[in-house]
XYZ file of C-alpha atoms in Angstrom:
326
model
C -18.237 -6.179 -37.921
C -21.779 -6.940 -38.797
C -24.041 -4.942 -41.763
C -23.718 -1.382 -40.384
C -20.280 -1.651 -41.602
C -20.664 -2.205 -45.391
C -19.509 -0.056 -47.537
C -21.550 2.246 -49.113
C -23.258 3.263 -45.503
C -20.839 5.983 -44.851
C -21.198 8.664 -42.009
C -22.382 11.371 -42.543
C -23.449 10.362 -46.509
C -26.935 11.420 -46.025
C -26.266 14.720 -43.809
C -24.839 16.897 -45.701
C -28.199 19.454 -46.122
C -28.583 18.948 -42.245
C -25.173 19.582 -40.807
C -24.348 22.626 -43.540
C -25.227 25.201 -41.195
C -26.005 25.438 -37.230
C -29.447 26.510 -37.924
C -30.041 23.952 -39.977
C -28.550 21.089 -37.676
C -30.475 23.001 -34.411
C -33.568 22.562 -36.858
C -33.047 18.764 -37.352
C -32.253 18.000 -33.603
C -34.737 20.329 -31.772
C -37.432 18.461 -34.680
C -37.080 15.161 -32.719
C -39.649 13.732 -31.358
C -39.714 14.819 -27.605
C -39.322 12.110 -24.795
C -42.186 11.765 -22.442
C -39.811 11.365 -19.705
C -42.858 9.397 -17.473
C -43.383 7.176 -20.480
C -39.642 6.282 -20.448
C -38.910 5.205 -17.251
C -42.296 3.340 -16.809
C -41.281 1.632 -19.822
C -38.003 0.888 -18.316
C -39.218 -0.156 -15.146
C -41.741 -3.026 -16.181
C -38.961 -4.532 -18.643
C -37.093 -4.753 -15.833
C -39.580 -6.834 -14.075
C -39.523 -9.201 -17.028
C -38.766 -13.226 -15.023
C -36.593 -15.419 -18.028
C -36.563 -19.022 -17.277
C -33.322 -20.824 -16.375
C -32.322 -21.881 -19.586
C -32.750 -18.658 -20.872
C -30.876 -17.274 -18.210
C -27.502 -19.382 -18.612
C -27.728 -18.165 -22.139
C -27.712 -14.613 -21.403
C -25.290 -14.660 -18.212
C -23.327 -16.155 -21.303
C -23.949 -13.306 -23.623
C -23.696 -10.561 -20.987
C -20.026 -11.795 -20.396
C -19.019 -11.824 -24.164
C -20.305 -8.038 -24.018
C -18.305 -6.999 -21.172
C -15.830 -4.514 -22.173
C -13.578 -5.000 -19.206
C -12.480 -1.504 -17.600
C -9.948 0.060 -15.830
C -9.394 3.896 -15.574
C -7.726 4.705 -13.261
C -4.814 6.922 -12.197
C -2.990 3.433 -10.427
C -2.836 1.647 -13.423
C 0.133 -0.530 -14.193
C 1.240 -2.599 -16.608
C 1.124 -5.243 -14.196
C -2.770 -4.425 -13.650
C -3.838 -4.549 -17.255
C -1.932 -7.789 -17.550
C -3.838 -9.559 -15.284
C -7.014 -8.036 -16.669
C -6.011 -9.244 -19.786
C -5.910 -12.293 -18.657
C -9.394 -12.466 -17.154
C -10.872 -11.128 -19.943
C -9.797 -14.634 -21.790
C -10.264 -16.561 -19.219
C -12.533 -15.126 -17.175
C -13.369 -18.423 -15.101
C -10.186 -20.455 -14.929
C -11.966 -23.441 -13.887
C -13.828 -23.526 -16.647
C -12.848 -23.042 -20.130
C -16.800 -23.484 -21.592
C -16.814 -19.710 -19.997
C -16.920 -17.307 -23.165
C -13.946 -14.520 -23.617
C -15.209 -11.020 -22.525
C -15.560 -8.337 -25.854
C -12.731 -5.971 -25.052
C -10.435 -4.576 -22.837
C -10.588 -0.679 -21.718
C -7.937 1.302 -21.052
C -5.778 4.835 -20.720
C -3.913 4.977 -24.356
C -0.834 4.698 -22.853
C -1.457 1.095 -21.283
C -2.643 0.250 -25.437
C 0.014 -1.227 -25.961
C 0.567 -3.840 -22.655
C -3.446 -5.217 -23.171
C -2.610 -5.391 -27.049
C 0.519 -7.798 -26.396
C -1.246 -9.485 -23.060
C -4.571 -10.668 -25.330
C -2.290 -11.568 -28.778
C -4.079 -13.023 -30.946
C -7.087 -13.807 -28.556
C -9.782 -11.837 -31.101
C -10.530 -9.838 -27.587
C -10.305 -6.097 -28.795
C -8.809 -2.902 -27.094
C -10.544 -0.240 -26.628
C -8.866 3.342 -25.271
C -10.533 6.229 -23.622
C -9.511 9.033 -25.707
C -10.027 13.068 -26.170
C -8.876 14.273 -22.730
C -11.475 11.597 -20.593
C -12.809 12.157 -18.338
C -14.003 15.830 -19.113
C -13.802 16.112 -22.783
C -11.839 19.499 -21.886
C -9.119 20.368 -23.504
C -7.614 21.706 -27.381
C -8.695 20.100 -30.323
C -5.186 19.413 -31.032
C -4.502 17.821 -28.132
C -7.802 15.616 -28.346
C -6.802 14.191 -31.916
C -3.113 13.599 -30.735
C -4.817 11.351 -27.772
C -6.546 9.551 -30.587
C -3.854 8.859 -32.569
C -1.604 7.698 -30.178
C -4.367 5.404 -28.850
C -4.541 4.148 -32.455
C -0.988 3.651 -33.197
C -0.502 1.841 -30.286
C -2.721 -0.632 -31.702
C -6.291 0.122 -29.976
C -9.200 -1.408 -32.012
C -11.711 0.653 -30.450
C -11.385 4.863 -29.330
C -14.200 5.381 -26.832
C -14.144 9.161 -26.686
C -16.415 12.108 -25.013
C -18.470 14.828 -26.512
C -17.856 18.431 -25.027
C -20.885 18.616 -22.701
C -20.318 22.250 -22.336
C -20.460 23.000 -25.837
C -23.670 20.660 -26.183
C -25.239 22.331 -23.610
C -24.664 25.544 -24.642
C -26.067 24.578 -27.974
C -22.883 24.630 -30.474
C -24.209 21.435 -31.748
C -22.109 22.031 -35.047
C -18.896 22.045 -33.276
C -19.908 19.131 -31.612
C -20.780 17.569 -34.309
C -17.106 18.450 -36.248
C -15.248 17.590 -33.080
C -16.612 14.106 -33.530
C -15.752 13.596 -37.203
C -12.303 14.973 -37.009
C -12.122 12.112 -34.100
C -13.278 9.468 -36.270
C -10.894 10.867 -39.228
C -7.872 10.408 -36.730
C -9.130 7.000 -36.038
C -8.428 5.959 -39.275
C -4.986 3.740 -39.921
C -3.747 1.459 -42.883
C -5.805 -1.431 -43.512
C -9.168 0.023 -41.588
C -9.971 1.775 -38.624
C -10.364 1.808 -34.979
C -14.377 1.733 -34.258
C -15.415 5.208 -32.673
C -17.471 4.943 -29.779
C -19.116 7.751 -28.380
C -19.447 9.052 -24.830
C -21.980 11.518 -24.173
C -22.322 11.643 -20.258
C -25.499 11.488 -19.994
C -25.960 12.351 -16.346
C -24.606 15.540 -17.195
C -26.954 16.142 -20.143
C -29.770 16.810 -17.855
C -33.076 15.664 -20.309
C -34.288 12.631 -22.257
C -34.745 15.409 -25.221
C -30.388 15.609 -24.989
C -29.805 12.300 -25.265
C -32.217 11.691 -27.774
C -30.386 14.702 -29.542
C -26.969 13.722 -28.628
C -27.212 10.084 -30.059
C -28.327 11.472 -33.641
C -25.944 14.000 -33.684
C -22.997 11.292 -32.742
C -24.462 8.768 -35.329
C -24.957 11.394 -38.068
C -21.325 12.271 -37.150
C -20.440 8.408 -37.843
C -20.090 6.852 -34.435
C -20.174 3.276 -34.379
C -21.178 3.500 -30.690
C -23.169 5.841 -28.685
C -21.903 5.360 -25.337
C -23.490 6.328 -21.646
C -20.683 7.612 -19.755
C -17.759 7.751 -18.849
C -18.660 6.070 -14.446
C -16.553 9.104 -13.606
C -19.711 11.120 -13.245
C -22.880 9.954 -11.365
C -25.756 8.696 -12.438
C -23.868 6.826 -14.966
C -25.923 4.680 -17.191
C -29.487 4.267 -16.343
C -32.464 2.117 -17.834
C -34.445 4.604 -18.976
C -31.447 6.774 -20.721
C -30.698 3.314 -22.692
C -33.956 2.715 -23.484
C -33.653 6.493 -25.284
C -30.720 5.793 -26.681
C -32.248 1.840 -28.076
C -34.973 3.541 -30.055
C -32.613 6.308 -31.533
C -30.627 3.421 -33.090
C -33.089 1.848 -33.882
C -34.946 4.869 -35.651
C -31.361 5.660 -36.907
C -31.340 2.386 -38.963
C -34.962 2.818 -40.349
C -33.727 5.751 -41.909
C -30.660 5.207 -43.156
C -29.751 1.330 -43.111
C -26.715 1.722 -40.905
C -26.688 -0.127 -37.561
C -25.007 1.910 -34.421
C -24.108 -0.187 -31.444
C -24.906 0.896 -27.778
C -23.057 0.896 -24.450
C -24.010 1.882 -21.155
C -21.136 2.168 -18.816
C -21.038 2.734 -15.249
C -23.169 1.602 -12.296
C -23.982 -1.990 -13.817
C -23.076 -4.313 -11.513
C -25.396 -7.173 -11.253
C -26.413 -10.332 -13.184
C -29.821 -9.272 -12.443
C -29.104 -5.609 -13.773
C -27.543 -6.947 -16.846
C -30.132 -9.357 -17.666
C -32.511 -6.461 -17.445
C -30.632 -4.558 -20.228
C -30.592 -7.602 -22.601
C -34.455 -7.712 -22.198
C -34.383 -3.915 -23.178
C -32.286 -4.329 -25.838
C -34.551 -7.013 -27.391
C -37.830 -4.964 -26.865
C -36.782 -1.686 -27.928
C -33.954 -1.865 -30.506
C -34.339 -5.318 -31.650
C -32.724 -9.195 -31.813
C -30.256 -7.524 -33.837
C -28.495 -5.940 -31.388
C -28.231 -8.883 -28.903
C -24.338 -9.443 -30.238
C -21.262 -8.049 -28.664
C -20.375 -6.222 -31.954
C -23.826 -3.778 -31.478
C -24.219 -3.775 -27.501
C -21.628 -3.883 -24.732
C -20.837 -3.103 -21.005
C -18.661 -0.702 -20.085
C -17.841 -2.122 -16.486
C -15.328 -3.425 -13.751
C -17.242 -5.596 -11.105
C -20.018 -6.964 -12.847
C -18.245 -9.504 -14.792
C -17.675 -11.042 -10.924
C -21.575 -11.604 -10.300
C -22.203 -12.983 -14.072
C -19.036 -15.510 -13.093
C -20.670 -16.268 -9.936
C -24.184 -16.681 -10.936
C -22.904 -19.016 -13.889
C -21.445 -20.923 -11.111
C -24.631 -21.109 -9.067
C -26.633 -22.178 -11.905
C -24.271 -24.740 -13.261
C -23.259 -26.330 -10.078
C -26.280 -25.263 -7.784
C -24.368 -23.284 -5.721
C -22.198 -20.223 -5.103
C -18.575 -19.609 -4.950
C -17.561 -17.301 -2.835
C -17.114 -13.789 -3.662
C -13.322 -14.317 -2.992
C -13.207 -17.100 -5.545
C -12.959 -14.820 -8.568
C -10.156 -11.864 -8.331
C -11.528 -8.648 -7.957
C -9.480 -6.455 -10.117
């Protein structure tokens, strides 16, 4: 899964003097550099004026689509649903088999199981919401029992989400636990599931919290920081990835471990995506342009990226009805 995943960078190795108390951990968090919130989204804005030339852009409507983590979360779900969303994510344009496999499919843990036997032995993973999604709210028992039954079932990936409330309030310790007792129950023989992390970031109200949020999930050992969950508006935004780029980045200055990132929610373009990728090269690095360190969380954008790959290969458009919009 690339060089953040080498042994010898555990979680947490490095830590231990920061997270032994709650005054210490405040100490370390509220010792971050502040965001200069106008510096952000100015930022953010002229990288997303950025024009790539045509070549460039086949290549990273390409990319975009092997990042897709292909999503559905909802209450409707059926087995019948993630089947055929299993079979987009391998074949995402029928007509054309040069079309790259999305990363992953997302879904509820009990629907694990259908998407695990739909994609075989495709190499597409499955990731599962976990820890009482959307809200985060319930007993820790009950969040770890989510997570393991996502993980027997066979998921490869638990995206779960922090307590906001708890975060907010400042209990950054029990944050901080709640997330490594996660990542303990995502462990299974032979390895274990990759932890992303949600933090909701439209309901974490500064730049300052989700710079502090991302350390305190990576410190915690996520191998994802996560936007949101695109239950809760605004979902991801430019300028919140851009904060959450340079905290992985930073992250891996300091400690050699690489953290992937994921905005979910709200990304629904070719256009929008493209914008990301030129974000994600800017800010965090080359590195990360690789579905195992960035991804989208998202349900309609793979349609656009299919239909812009379309337009550029053939010169024109097929209609939005050509692709099926599950």
């Amino acid at each position: 899964m690339g060089p953040g995943h080498e042994p010898g960078h555990e979680p947490g190795h490095d830590w231990a003097d920061v997270t032994a108390s709650e005054s210490s951990l405040r100490r370390f968090l509220h010792g971050l550099p502040g965001v200069d919130q106008v510096g952000a989204e100015q930022r953010a804005a002229s990288l997303g004026t950025r024009s790539i030339k045509t070549t460039a852009k086949a290549y990273a409507i390409d990319l975009a689509i092997s990042m897709v983590d292909l999503t559905t979360l909802e209450g409707q779900d059926t087995p019948g649903k993630v089947r055929a969303l299993s079979a987009k994510a391998r074949r995402p344009d029928p007509a054309d088999p040069s079309c790259p496999p999305v990363a992953a499919v997302c879904v509820y843990p009990d629907m694990v199981a259908t998407a695990k036997q739909a994609l075989g032995s495709s190499g597409i993973h499955v990731a599962s919401v976990a820890t009482a999604f959307p809200s985060g709210r319930a007993a820790m028992e009950v969040k770890l029992a989510d997570t393991r039954e996502a993980v027997a079932a066979g998921a490869d990936e638990v995206d779960m989400v922090i307590d906001r409330g708890a975060f907010l309030a400042g209990h950054y310790l029990q944050v901080f636990e709640e997330i490594v007792a996660v990542r303990e129950a995502c462990a299974r023989e032979g390895g274990a599931a990759h932890l992303k992390v949600i933090m909701e970031t439209g309901e974490l109200q500064t730049y300052d919290n989700v710079r502090r949020a991302s350390w305190l999930s990576m410190m915690a050992g996520a191998d994802f920081i996560k936007t949101s969950t695109g239950k809760v508006q605004p979902a991801a935004t430019p300028p919140v990835t851009l904060v959450m780029l340079e905290a992985v980045r930073d992250h891996r200055e300091q400690t050699g471990r690489m953290v992937g990132v994921k905005p979910a929610g709200g990304i629904r373009t070719s256009k929008d995506a493209i914008k990301y990728l030129v974000m994600v090269n800017e800010i965090a690095g080359p590195d990360w342009l690789d579905p195992d360190w960035f991804r989208f969380g998202a349900s309609t954008l793979l349609n656009d990226l299919l239909m812009q790959r379309t337009r550029l290969a053939t010169g024109r458009y097929s209609g939005p009805d050509y692709f099926t919009l599950d």
